[in-house]
PDB file of C-alpha atoms in Angstrom:
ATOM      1  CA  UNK A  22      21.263  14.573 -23.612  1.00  0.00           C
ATOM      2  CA  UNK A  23      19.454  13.674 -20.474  1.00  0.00           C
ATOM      3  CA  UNK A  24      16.680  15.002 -21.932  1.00  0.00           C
ATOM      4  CA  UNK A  25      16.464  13.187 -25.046  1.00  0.00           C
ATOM      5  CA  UNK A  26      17.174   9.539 -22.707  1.00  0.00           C
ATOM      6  CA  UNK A  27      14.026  10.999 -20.396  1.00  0.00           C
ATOM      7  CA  UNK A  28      12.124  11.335 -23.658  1.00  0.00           C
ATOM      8  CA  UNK A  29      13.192   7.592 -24.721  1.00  0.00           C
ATOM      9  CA  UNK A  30      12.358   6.371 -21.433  1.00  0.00           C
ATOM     10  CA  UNK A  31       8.526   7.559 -21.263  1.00  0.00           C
ATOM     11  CA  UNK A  32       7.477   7.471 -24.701  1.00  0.00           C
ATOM     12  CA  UNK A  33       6.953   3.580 -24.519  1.00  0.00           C
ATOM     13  CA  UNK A  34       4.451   4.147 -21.044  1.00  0.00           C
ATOM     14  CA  UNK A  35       3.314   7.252 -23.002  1.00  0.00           C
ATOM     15  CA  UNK A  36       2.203   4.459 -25.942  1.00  0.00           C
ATOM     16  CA  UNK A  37       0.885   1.901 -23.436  1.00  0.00           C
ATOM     17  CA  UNK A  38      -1.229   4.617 -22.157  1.00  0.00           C
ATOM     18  CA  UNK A  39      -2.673   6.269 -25.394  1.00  0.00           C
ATOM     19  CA  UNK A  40      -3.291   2.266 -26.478  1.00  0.00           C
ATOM     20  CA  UNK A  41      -5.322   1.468 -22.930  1.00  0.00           C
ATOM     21  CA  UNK A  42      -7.030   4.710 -23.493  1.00  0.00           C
ATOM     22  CA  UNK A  43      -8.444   4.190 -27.322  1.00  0.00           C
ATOM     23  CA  UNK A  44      -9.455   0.078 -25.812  1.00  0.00           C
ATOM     24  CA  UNK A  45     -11.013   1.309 -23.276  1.00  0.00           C
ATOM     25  CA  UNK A  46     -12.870   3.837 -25.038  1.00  0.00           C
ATOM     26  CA  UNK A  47     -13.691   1.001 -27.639  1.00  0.00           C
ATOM     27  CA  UNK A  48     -14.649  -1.777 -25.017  1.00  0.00           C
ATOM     28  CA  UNK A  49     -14.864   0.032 -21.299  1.00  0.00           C
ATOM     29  CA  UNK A  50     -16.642  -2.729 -19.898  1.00  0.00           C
ATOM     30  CA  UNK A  51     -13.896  -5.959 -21.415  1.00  0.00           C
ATOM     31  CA  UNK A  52     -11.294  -3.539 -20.418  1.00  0.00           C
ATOM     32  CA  UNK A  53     -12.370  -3.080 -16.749  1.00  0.00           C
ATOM     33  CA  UNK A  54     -12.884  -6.476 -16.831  1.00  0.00           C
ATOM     34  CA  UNK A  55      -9.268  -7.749 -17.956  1.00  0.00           C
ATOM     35  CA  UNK A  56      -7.206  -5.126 -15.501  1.00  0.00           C
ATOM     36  CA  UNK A  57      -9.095  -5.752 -12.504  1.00  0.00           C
ATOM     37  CA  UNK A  58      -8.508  -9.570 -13.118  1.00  0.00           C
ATOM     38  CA  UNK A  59      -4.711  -8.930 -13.621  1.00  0.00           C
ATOM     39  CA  UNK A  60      -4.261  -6.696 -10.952  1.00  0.00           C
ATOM     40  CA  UNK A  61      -6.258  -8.542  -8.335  1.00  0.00           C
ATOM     41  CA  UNK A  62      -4.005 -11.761  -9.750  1.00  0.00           C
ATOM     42  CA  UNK A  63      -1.159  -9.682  -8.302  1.00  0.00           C
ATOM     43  CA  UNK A  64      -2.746  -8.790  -5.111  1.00  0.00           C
ATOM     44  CA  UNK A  65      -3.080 -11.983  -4.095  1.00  0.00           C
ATOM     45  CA  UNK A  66       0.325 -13.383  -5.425  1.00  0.00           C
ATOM     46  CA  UNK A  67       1.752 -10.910  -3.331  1.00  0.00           C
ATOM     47  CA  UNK A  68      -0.264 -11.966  -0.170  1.00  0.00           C
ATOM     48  CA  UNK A  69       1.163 -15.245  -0.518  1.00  0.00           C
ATOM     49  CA  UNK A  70       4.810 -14.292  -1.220  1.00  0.00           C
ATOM     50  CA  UNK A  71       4.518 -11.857   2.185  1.00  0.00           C
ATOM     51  CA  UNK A  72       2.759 -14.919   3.980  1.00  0.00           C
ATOM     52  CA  UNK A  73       5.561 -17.514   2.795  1.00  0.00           C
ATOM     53  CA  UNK A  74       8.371 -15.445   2.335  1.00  0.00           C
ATOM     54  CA  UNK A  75      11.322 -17.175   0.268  1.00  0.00           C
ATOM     55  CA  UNK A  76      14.836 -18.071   2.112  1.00  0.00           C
ATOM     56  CA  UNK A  77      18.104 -18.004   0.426  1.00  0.00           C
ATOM     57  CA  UNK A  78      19.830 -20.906   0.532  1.00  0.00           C
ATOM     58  CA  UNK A  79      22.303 -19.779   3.506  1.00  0.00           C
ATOM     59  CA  UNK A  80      19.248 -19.145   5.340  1.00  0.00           C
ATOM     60  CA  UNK A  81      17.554 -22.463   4.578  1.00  0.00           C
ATOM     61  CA  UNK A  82      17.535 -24.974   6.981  1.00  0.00           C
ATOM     62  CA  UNK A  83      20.452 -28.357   5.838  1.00  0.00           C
ATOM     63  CA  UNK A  84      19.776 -31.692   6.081  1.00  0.00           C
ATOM     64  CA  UNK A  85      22.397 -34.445   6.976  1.00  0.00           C
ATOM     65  CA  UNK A  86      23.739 -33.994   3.373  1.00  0.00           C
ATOM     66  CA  UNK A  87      24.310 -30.100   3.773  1.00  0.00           C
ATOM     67  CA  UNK A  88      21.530 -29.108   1.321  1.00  0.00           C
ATOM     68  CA  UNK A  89      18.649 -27.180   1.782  1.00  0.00           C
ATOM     69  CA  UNK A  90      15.680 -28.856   2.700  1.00  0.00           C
ATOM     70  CA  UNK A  91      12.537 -28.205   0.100  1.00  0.00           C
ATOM     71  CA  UNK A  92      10.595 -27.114   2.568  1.00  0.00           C
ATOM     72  CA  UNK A  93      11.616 -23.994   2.640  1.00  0.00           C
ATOM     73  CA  UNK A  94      10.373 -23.222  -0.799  1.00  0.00           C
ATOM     74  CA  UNK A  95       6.667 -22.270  -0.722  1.00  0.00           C
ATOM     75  CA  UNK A  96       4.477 -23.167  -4.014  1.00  0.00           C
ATOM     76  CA  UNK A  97       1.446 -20.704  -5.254  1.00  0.00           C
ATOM     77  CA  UNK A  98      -2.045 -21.930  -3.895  1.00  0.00           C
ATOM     78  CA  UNK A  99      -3.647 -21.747  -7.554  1.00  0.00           C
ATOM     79  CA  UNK A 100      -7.026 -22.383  -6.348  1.00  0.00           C
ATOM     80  CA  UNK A 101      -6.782 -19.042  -4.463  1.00  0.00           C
ATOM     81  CA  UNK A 102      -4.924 -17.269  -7.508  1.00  0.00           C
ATOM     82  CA  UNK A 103      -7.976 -18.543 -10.077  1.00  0.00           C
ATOM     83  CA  UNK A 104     -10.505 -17.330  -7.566  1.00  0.00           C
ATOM     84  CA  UNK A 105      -8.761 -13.535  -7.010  1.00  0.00           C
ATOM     85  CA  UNK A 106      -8.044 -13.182 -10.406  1.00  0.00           C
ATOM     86  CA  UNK A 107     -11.921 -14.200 -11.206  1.00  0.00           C
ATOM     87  CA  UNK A 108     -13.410 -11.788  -8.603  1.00  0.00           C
ATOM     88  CA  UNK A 109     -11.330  -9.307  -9.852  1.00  0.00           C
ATOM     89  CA  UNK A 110     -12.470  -9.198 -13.271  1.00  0.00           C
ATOM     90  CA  UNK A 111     -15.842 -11.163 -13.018  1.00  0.00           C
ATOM     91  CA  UNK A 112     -17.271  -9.016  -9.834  1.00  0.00           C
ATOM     92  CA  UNK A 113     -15.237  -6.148  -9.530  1.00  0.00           C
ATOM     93  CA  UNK A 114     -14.629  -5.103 -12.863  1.00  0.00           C
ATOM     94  CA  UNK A 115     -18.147  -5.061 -14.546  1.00  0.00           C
ATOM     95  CA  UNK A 116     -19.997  -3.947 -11.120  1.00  0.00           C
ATOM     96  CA  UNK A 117     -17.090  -0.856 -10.428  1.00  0.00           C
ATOM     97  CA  UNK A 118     -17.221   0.148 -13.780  1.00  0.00           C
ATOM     98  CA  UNK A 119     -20.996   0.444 -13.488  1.00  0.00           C
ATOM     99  CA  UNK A 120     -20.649   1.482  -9.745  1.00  0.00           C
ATOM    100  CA  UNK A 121     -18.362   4.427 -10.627  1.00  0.00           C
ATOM    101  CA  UNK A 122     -20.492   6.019 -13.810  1.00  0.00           C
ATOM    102  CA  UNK A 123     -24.233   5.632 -12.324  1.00  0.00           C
ATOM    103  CA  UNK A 124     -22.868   6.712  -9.050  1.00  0.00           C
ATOM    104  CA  UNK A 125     -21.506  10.068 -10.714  1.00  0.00           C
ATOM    105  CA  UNK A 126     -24.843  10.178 -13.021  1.00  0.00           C
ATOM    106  CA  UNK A 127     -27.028  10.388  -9.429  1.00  0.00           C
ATOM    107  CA  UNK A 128     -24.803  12.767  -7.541  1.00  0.00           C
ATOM    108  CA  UNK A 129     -24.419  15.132 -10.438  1.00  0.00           C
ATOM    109  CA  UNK A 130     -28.268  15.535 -10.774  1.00  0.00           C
ATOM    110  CA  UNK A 131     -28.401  16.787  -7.398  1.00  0.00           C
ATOM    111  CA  UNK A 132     -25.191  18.728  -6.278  1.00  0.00           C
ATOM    112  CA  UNK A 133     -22.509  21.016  -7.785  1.00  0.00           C
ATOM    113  CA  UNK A 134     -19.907  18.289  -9.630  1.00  0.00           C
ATOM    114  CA  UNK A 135     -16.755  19.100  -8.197  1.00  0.00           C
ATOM    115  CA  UNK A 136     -18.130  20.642  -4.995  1.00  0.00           C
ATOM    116  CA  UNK A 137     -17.442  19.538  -1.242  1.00  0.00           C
ATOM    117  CA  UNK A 138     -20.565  18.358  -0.913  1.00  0.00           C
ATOM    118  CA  UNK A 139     -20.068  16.351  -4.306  1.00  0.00           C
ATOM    119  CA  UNK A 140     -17.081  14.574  -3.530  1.00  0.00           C
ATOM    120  CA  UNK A 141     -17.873  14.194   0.122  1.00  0.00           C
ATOM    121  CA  UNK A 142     -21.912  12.434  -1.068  1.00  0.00           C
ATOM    122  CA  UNK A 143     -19.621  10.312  -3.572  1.00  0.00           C
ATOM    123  CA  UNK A 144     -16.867   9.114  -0.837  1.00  0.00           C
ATOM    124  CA  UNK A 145     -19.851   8.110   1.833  1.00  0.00           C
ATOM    125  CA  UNK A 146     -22.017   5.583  -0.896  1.00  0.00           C
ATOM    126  CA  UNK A 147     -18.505   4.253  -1.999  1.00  0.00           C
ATOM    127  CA  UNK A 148     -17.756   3.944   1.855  1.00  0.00           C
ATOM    128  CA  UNK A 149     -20.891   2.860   3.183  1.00  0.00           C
ATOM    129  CA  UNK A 150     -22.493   0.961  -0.009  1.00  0.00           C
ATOM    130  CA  UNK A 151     -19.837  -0.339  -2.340  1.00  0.00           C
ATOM    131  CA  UNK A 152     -17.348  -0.840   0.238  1.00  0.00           C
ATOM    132  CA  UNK A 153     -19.168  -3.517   2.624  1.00  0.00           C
ATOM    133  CA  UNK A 154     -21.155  -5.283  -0.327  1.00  0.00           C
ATOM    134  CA  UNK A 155     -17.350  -5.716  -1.947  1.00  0.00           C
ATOM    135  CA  UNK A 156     -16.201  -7.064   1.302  1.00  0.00           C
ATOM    136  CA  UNK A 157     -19.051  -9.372   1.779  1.00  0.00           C
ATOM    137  CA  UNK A 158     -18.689 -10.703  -1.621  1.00  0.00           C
ATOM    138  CA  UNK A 159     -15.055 -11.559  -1.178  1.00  0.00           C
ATOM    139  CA  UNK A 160     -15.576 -13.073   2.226  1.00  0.00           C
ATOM    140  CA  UNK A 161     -18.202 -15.165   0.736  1.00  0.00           C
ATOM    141  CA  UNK A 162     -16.659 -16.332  -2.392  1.00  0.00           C
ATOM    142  CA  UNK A 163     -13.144 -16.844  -1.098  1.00  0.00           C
ATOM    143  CA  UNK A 164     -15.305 -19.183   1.639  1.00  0.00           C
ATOM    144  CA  UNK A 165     -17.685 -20.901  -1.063  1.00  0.00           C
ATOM    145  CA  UNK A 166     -14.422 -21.640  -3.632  1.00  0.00           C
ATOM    146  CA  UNK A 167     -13.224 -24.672  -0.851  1.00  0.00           C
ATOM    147  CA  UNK A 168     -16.272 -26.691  -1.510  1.00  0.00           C
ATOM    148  CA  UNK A 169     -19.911 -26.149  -0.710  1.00  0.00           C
ATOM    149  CA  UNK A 170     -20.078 -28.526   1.801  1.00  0.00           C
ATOM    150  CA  UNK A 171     -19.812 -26.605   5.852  1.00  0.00           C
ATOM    151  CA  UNK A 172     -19.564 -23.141   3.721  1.00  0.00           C
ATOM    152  CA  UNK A 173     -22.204 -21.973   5.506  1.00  0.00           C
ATOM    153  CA  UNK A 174     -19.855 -22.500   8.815  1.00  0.00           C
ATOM    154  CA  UNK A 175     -17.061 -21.143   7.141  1.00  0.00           C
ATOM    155  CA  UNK A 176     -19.024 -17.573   5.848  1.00  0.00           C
ATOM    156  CA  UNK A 177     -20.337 -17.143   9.001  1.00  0.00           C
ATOM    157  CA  UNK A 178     -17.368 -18.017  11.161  1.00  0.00           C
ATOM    158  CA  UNK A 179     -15.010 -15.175   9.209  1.00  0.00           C
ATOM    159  CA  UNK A 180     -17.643 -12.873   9.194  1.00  0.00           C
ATOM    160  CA  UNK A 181     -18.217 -12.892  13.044  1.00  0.00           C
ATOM    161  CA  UNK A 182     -14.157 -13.041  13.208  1.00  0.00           C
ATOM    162  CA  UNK A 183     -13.080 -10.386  10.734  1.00  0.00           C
ATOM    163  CA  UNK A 184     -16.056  -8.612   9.268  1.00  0.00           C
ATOM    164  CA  UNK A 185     -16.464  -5.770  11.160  1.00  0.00           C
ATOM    165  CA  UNK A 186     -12.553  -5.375  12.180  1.00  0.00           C
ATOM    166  CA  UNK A 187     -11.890  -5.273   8.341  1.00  0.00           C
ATOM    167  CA  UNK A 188     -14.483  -3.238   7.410  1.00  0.00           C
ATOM    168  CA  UNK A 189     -12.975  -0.603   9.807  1.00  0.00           C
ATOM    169  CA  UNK A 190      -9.593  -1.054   8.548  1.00  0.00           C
ATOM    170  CA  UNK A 191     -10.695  -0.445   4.910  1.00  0.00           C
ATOM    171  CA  UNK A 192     -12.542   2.955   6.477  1.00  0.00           C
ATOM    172  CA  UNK A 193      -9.091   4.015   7.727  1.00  0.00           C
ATOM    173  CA  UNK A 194      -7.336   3.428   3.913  1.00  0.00           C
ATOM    174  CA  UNK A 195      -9.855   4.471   1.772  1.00  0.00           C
ATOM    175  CA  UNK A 196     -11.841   7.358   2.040  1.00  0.00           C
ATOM    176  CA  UNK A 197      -8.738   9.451   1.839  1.00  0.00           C
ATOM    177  CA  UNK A 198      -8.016   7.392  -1.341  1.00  0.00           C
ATOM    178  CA  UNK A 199     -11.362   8.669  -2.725  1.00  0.00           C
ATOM    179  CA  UNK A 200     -11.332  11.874  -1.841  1.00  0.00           C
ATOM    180  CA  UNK A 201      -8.274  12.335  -4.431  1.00  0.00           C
ATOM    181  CA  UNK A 202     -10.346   9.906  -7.125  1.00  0.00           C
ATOM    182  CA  UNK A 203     -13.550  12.136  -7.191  1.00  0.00           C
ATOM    183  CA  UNK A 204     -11.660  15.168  -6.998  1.00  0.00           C
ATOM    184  CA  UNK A 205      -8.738  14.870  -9.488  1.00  0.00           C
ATOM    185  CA  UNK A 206      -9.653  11.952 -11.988  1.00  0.00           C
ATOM    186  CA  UNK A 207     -11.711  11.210 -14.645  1.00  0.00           C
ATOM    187  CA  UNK A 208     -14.780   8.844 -14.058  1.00  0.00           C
ATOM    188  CA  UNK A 209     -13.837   6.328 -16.541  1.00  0.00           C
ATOM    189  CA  UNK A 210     -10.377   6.298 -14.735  1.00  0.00           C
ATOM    190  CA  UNK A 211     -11.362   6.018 -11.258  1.00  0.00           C
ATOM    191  CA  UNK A 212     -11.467   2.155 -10.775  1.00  0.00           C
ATOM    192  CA  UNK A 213      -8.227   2.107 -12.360  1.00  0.00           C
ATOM    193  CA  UNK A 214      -7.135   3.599  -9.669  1.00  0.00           C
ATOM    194  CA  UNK A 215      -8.329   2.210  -7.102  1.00  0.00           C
ATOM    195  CA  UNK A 216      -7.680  -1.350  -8.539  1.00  0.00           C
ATOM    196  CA  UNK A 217      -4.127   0.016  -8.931  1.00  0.00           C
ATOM    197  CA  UNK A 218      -4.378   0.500  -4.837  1.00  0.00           C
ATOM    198  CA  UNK A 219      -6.274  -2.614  -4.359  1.00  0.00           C
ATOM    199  CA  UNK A 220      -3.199  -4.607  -4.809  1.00  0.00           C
ATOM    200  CA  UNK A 221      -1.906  -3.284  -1.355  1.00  0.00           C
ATOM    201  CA  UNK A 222      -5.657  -4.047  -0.273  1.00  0.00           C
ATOM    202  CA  UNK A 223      -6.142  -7.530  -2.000  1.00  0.00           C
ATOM    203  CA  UNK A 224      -3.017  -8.176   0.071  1.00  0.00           C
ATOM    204  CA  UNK A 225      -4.600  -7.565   3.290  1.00  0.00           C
ATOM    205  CA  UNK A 226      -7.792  -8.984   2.306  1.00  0.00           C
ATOM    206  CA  UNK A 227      -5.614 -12.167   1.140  1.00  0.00           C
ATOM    207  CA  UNK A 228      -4.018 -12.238   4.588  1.00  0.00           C
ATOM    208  CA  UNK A 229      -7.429 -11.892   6.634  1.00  0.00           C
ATOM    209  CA  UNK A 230      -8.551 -14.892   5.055  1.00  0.00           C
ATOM    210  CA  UNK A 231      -6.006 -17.294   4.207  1.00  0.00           C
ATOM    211  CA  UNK A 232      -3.625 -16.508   7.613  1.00  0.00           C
ATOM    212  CA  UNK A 233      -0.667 -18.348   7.837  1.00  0.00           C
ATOM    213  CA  UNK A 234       0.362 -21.011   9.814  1.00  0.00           C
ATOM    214  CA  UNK A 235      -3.466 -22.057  10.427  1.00  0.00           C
ATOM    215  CA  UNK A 236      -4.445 -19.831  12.315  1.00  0.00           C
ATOM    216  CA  UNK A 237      -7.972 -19.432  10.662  1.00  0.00           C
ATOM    217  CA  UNK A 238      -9.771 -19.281  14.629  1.00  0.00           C
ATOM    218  CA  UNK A 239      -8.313 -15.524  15.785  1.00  0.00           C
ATOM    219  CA  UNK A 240      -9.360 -12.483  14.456  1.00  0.00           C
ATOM    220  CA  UNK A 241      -6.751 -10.957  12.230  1.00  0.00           C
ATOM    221  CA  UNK A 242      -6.151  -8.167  14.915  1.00  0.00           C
ATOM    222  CA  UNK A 243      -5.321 -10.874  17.465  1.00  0.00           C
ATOM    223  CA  UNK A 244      -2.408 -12.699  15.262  1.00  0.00           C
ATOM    224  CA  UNK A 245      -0.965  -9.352  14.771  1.00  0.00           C
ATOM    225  CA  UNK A 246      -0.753  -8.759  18.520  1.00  0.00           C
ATOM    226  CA  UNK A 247       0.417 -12.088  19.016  1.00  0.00           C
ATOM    227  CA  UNK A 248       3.339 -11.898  15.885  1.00  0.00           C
ATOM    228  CA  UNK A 249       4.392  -8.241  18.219  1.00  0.00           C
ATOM    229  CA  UNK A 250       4.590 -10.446  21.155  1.00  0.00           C
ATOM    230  CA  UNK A 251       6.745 -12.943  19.644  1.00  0.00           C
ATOM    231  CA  UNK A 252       8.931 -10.670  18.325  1.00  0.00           C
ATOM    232  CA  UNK A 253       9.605  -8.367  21.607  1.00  0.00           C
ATOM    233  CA  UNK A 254      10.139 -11.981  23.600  1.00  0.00           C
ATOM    234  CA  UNK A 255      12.646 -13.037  21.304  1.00  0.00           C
TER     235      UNK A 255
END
């Protein structure tokens, strides 16, 4: 019996599955495309849910009427949405999907596939080439989608602010993550993956750059120090 309700249970993720599998085999590159879009969508929804978490009513603050005040409610930025979802699928689904096959084309012609040296080669050019060219991309676009005018100011004042911290933080997250990729999965799978992970990171990435409560003048390390402090003086 519990069997049989296992068996009901996955068969409809085992059908989702087989379908992604014959559409992307059909059309890798629109595929890549759509679920890096969607899942990047999520990332940053998330981000802003965690940034402006929502309050229960008992929880809200009154006004002189007894009911709770609007403010409390927190609406989606959709500018920021639109421009997450379309890095997702406009940057980093066409360039991973390329990223991911030529990089596994190069390293194959020189070492073992599958070999300690293979895997370790791979996780270094994702670490040290893909890795800060995606970061620089999404610190520049996220900058250049509030207007042209002073983006200039903007780029470089995140960059000097959060570049370099974030770039270390992403060296901490994923090189494990990659390991596991190059190792266990399938090339044509392996940015599904990651963009499956890269919702946590669009999340941080989200929160680097958009930081609550204005704060857009200390590094991201500094207004996690300073939301320790506030809590342990409470």
């Amino acid at each position: 019996m519990r069997a049989a309700i296992f068996a009901a249970c996955v068969q409809p993720v085992k059908n989702v599955w087989q379908r992604y599998q014959t559409v992307l085999s059909e059309k890798p590159v629109a595929t890549q495309i759509t679920t890096s879009a969607t899942l990047w969508l999520l990332g940053d929804v998330a981000a802003q849910r965690i940034e402006h978490p929502s309050h229960s009513d008992a929880d809200s603050p009154k006004d002189e009427q007894g009911s709770a005040s609007q403010s409390a409610g927190h609406q989606l930025d959709i500018r920021r949405s639109i421009f997450a979802t379309t890095f997702g699928g406009l940057f980093i689904g066409p360039f991973g999907h390329f990223w991911y096959q030529h990089l596994d084309r190069v390293v194959s012609a020189r070492m073992i596939p599958g070999s300690a040296k293979f895997i370790a080669a791979k996780v270094a050019a994702d670490s040290f080439i893909y890795g800060p060219f995606m970061l620089l991309a999404f610190f520049v676009g996220s900058s250049l989608k509030d207007g042209v005018a002073d983006s200039w100011e903007r780029i470089s004042t995140k960059l000097r602010l959060d570049f370099a911290s974030a770039f270390v933080a992403e060296c901490t997250i994923w090189p494990p993550v990659q390991v596991a990729n190059f190792a266990f999965v399938p090339v044509r799978h392996q940015l599904l993956l990651v963009n499956s992970l890269a919702v946590m990171d669009v999340t941080f990435l989200s929160w680097v750059l958009h930081p609550p409560g204005g704060h857009g003048d200390k590094q991201w390390t500094q207004r996690i120090s300073d939301k320790i402090q506030q809590r342990w003086s409470q």
